[in-house]
Tab-separated table of C-alpha atoms in Angstrom:
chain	number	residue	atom	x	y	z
A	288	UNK	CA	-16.665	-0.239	-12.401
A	289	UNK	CA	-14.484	1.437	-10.281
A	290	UNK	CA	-12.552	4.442	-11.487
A	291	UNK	CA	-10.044	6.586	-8.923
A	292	UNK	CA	-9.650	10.204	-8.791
A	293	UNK	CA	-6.223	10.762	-8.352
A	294	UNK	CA	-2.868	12.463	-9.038
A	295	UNK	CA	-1.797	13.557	-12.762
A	296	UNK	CA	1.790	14.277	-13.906
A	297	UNK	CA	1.620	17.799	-14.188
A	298	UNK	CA	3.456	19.886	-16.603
A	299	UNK	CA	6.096	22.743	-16.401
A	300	UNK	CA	2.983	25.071	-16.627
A	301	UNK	CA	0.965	23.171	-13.899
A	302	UNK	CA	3.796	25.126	-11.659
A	303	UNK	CA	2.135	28.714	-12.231
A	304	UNK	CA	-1.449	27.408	-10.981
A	305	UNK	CA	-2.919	27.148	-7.657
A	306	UNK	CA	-5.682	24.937	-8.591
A	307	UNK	CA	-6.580	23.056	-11.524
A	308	UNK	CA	-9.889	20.925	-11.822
A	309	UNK	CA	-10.898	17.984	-13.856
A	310	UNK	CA	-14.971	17.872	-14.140
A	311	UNK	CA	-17.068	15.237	-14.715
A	312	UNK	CA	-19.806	17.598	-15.769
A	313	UNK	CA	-22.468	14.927	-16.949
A	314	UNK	CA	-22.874	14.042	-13.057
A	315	UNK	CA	-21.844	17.468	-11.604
A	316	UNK	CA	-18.883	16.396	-9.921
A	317	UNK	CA	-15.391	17.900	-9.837
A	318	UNK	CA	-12.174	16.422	-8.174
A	319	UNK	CA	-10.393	19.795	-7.413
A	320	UNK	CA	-6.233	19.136	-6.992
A	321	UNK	CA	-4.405	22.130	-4.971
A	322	UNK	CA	-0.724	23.154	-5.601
A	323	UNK	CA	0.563	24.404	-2.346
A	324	UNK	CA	3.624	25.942	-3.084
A	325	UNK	CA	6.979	24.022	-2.166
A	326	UNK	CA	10.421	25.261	-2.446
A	327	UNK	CA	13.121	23.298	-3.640
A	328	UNK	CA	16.676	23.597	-4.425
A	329	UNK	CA	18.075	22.286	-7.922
A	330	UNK	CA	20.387	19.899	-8.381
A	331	UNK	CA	23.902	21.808	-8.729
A	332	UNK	CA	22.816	25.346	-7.878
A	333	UNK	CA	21.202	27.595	-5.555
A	334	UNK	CA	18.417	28.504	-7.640
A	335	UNK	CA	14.695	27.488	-6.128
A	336	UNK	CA	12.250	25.821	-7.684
A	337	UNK	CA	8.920	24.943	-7.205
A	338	UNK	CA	7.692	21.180	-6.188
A	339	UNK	CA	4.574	19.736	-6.450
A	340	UNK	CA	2.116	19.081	-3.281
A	341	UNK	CA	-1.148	17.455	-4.139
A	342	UNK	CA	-4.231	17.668	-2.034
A	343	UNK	CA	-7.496	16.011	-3.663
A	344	UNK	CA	-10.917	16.983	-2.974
A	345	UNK	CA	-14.359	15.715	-4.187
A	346	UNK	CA	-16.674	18.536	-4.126
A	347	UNK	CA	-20.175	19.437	-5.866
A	348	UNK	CA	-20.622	21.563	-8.331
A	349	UNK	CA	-24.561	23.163	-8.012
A	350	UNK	CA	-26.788	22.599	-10.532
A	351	UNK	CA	-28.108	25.244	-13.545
A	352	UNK	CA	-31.130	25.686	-10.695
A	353	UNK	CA	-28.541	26.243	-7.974
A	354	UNK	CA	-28.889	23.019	-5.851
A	355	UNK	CA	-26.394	20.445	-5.047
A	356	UNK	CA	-28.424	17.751	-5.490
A	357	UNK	CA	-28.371	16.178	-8.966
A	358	UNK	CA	-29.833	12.670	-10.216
A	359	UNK	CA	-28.066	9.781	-10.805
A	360	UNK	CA	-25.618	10.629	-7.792
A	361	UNK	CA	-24.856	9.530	-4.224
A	362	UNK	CA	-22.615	10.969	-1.616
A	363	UNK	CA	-21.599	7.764	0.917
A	364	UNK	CA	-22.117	8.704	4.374
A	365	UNK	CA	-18.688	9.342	5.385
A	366	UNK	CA	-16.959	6.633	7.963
A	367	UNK	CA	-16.610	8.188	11.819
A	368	UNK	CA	-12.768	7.686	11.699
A	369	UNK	CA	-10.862	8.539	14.412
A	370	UNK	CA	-7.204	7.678	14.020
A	371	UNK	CA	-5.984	7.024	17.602
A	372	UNK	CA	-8.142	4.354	17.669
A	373	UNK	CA	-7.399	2.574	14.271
A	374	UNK	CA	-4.311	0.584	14.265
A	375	UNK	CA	-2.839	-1.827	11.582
A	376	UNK	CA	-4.010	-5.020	10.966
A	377	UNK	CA	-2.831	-6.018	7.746
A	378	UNK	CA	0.299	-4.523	5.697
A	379	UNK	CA	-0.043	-4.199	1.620
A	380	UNK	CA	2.373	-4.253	-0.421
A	381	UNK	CA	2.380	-2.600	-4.207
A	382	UNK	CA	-0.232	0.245	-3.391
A	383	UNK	CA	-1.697	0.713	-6.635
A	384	UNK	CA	-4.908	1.327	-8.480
A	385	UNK	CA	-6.234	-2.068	-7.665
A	386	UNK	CA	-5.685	-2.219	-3.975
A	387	UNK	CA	-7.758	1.247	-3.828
A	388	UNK	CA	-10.287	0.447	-6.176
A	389	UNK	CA	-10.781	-2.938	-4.244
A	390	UNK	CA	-9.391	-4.415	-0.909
A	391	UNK	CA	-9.006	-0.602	0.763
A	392	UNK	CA	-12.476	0.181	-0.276
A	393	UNK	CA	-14.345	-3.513	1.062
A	394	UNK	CA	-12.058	-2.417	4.501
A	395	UNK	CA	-13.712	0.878	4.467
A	396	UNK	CA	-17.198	-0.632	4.082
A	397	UNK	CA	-16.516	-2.902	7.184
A	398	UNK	CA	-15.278	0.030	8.708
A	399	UNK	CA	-18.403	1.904	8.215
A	400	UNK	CA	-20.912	-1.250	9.438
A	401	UNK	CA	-18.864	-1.925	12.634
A	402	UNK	CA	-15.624	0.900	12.999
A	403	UNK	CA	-15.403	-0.851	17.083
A	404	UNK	CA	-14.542	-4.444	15.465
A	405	UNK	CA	-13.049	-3.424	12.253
A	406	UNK	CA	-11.045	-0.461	13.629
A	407	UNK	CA	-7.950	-3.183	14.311
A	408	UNK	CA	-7.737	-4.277	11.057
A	409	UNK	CA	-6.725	-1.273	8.845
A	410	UNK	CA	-3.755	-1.018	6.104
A	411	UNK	CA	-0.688	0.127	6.169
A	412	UNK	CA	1.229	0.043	2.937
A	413	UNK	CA	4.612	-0.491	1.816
A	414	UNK	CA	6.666	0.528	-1.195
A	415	UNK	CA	9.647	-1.041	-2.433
A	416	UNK	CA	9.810	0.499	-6.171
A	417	UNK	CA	11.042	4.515	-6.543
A	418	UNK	CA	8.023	5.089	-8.153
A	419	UNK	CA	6.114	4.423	-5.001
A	420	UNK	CA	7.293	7.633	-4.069
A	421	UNK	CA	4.768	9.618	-5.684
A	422	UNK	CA	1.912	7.090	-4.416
A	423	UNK	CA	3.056	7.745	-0.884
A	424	UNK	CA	3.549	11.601	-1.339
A	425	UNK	CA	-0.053	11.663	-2.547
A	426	UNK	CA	-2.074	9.691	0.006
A	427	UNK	CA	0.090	11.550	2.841
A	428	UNK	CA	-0.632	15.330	1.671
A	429	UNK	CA	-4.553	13.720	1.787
A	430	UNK	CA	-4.126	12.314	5.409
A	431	UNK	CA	-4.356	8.893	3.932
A	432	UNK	CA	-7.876	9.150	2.598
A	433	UNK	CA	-8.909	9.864	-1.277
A	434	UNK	CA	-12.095	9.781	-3.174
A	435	UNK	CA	-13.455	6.759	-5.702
A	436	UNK	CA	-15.963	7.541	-8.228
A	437	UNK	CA	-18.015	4.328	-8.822
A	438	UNK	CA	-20.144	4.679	-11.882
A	439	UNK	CA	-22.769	1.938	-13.018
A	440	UNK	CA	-25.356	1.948	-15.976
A	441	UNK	CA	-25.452	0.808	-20.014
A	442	UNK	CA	-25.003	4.433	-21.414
A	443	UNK	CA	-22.843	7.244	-20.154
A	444	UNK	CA	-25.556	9.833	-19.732
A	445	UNK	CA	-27.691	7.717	-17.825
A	446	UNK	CA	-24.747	6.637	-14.992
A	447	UNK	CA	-25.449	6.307	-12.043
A	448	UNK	CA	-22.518	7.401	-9.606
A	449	UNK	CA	-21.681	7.431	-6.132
A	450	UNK	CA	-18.914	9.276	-4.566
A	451	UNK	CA	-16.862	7.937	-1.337
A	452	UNK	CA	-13.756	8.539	0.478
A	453	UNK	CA	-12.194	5.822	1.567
A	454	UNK	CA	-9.908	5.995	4.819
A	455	UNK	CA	-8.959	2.353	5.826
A	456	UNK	CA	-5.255	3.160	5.312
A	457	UNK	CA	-3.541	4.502	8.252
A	458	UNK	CA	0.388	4.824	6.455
A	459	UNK	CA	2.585	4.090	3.898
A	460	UNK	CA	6.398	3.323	4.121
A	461	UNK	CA	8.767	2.807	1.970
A	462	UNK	CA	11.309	0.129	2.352
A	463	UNK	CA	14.565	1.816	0.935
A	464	UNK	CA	13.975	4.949	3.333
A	465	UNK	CA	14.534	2.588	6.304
A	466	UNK	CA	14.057	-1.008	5.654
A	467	UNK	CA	14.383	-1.790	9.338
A	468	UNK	CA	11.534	0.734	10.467
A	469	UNK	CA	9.193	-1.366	7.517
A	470	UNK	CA	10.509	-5.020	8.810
A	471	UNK	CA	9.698	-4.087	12.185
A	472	UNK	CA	6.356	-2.889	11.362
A	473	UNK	CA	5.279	-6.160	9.565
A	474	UNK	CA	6.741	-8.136	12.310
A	475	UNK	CA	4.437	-6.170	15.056
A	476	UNK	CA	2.341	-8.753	16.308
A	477	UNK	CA	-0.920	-6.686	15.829
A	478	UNK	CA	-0.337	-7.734	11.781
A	479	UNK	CA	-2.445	-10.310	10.789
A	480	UNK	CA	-1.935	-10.646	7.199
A	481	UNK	CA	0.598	-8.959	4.514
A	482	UNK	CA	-0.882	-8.911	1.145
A	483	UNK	CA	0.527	-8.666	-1.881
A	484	UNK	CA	-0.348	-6.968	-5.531
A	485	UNK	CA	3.250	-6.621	-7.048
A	486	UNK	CA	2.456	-8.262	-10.799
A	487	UNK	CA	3.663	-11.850	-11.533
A	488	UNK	CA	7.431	-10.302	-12.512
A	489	UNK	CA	7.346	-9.312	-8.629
A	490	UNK	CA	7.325	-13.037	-7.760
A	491	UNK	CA	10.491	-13.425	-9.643
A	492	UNK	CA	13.134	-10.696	-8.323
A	493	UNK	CA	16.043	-12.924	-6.931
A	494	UNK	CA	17.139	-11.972	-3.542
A	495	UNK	CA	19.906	-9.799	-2.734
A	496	UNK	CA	22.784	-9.901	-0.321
A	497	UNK	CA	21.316	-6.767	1.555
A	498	UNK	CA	18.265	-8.993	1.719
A	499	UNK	CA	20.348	-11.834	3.328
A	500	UNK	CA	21.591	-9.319	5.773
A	501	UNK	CA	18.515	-8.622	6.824
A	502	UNK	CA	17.069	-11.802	7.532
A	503	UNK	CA	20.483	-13.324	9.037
A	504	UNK	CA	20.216	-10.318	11.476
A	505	UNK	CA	16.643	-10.176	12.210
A	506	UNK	CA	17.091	-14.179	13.209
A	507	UNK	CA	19.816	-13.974	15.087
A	508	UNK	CA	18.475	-11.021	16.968
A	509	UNK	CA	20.656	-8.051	16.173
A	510	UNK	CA	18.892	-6.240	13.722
A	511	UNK	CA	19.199	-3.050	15.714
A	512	UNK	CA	23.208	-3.423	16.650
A	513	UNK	CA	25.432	-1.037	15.293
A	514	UNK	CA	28.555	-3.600	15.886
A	515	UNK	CA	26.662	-5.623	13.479
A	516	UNK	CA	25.962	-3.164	10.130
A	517	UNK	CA	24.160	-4.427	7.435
A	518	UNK	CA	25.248	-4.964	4.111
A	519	UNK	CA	25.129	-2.251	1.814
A	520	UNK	CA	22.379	-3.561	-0.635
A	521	UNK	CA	20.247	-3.813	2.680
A	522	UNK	CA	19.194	0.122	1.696
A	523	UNK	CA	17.224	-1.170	-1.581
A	524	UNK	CA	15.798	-4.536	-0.206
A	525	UNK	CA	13.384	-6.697	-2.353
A	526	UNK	CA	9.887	-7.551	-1.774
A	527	UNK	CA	10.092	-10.901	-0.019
A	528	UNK	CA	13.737	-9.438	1.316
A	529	UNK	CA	11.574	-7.495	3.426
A	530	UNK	CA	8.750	-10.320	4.317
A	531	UNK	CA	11.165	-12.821	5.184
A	532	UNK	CA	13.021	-10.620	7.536
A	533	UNK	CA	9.926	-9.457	8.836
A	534	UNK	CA	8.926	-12.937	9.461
A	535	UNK	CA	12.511	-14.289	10.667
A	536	UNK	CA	11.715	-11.320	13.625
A	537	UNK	CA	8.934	-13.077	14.834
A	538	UNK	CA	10.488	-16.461	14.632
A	539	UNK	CA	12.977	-14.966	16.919
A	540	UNK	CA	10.493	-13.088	19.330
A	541	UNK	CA	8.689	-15.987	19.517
A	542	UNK	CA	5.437	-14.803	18.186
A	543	UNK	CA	2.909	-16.133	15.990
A	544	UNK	CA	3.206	-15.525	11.924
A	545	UNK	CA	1.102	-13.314	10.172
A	546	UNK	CA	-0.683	-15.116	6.736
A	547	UNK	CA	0.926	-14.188	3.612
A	548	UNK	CA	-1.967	-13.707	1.113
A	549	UNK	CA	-0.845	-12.529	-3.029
A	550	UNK	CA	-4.147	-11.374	-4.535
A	551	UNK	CA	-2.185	-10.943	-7.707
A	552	UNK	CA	-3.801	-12.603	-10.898
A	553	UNK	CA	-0.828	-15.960	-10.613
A	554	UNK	CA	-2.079	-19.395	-10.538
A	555	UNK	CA	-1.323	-21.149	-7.566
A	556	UNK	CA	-0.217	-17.990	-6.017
A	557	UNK	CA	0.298	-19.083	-2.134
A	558	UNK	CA	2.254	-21.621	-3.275
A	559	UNK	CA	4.345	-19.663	-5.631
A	560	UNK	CA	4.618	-17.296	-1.798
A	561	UNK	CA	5.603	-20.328	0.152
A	562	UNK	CA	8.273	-21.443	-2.191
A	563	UNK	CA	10.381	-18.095	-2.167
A	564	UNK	CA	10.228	-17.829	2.046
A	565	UNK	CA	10.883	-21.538	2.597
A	566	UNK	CA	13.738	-21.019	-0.416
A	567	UNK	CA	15.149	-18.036	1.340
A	568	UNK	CA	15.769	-19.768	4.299
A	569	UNK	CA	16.919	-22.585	2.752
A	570	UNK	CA	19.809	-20.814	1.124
A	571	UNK	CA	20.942	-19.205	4.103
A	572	UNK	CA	21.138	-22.973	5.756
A	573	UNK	CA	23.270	-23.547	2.865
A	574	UNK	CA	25.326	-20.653	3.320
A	575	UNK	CA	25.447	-21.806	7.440
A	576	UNK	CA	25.177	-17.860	7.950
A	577	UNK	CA	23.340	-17.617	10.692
A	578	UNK	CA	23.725	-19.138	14.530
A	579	UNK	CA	20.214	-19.848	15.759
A	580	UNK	CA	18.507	-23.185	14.575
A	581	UNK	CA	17.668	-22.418	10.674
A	582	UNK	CA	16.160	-25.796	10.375
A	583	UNK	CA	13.119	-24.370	12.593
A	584	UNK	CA	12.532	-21.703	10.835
A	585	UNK	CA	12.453	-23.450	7.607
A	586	UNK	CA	9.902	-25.738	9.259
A	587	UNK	CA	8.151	-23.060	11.044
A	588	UNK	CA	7.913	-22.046	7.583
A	589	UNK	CA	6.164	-24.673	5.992
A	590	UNK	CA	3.920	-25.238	8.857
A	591	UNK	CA	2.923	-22.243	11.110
A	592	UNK	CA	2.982	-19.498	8.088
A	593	UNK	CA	-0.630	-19.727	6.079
A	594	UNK	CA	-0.479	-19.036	2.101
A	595	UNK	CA	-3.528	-19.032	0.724
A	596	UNK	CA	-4.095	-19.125	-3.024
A	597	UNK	CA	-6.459	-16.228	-4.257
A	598	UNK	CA	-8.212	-16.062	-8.051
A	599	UNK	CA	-8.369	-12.168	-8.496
A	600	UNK	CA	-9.901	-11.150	-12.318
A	601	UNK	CA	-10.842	-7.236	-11.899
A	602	UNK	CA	-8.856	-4.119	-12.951
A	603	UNK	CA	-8.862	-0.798	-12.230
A	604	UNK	CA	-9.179	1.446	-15.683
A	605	UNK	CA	-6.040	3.773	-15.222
């Protein structure tokens, strides 16, 4: 199973340390976190305080004889990436422990076998929750790359464990910083597929008006005018808010959909996909908000936008 080294809450001590280090001394491994100093000013006053900057490391500890090499344990030949060349193929949303432990880390191995054809299809991911601030924050102090720690055998002593960094993801935004910036993105036409892993209550957060806004503005092709502000909920936009829009932009630029694929455990989860675009658009027909022909892009839709249904049954041990 797959188990990620990553960023702890840290407490009011954690402040006064440069470096703290969590060892896995069985295997002779240590995931070292730095503190960089950050100053901040609290809320009400003038008085600084100190924020926390992450940067994670995988490093070796030597062995009692002084080597580096210890049994049981394999370094992965680190992927050749060069991030001029990479660009975005598919968008994730709900960057968690999962999509790590999983769909960033088959990407990275595809990236490794062939980094000329796979370079083009690399992730960027997208946050629409506050807490995906600290996710972001994280992966951005590391460049976008982090370490997972696979570890395989019946009896912890006897584990065998390989170390790799993964670096498929090129960014991460975060849709209430500037939802038109993340709609944009997802409606570049170099995006193939958007992916999902928001948990089944994701597929059930009614749109908002700001969401409306959005779409009504990215169909009728003035997402960008400032005659034409968007409604105030538009700064906290919703999940499918933000894939609709995204897809309502390429309905209007008159270029091809990307596939929206959930990999969330949901039965008949491209369906459950399908229903809340087509339902979006469906209510803004009702509403007769917006001027270009709604009718296509409710059939466009149904017909041109590919849902697949996925079966997903792993987890990634917190």
């Amino acid at each position: 199973w797959l188990r990620h080294i990553e960023r702890r809450a840290a407490t009011q001590r954690s402040f006064q340390q440069r470096t703290t280090s969590m060892s896995l001394a069985t295997h002779g491994l240590r995931a070292a976190v730095g503190f960089p100093p950050r100053v901040m000013r609290r809320a009400g006053g003038n008085t600084p305080r100190r924020a926390l900057a992450v940067r994670a490391e995988i490093t070796r500890i030597p062995a009692p004889d002084g080597s580096l090499e210890r049994q049981g344990v394999t370094f992965k030949t680190p992927v050749p990436f060069d991030a001029a060349a990479a660009k975005t193929g598919i968008m994730h949303v709900g960057v968690g422990g999962f999509h790590r432990a999983h769909q960033l880390c088959y990407l990275n191995g595809l990236l490794a076998q062939n980094w000329d054809t796979a370079k083009r299809w690399c992730y960027t991911g997208v946050g629409v929750m506050p807490a995906d601030v600290k996710m972001r924050d994280y992966l951005k102090d590391n460049g976008f790359a982090y370490p997972i720690v696979s570890r395989a055998g019946a009896e912890v002593d006897s584990f065998d464990v390989e170390v790799e960094e993964v670096v498929a993801m090129r960014d991460m935004l975060l849709a209430f910083e500037d939802p038109v910036r993340c709609v944009k993105a997802m409606a570049d036409e170099d995006v193939k597929i958007v992916s999902l892993t928001i948990t089944e209550f994701g597929y059930r957060v009614p749109l908002t008006k700001g969401d409306f806004s959005l779409i009504e503005q990215a169909l009728n092709g003035v997402l960008d005018d400032p005659e034409e502000p968007l409604h105030a909920e538009a700064a906290t936009p919703t999940t499918f808010g933000v894939i609709c829009a995204a897809a309502a932009l390429r309905f209007s630029n008159g270029t091809r959909p990307f596939t929206l694929m959930s990999c969330d455990n949901l039965p008949h989860n491209g369906e459950v996909c399908k229903r809340r675009m087509t339902g979006a658009a469906e209510e803004l027909v009702c509403a007769g908000l917006c001027a270009t022909s709604l009718d296509e892009f409710v059939v466009w839709l149904q017909r041109e936008v590919r849902y697949p249904s996925t079966m997903v049954d792993r987890i990634t041990p917190a």
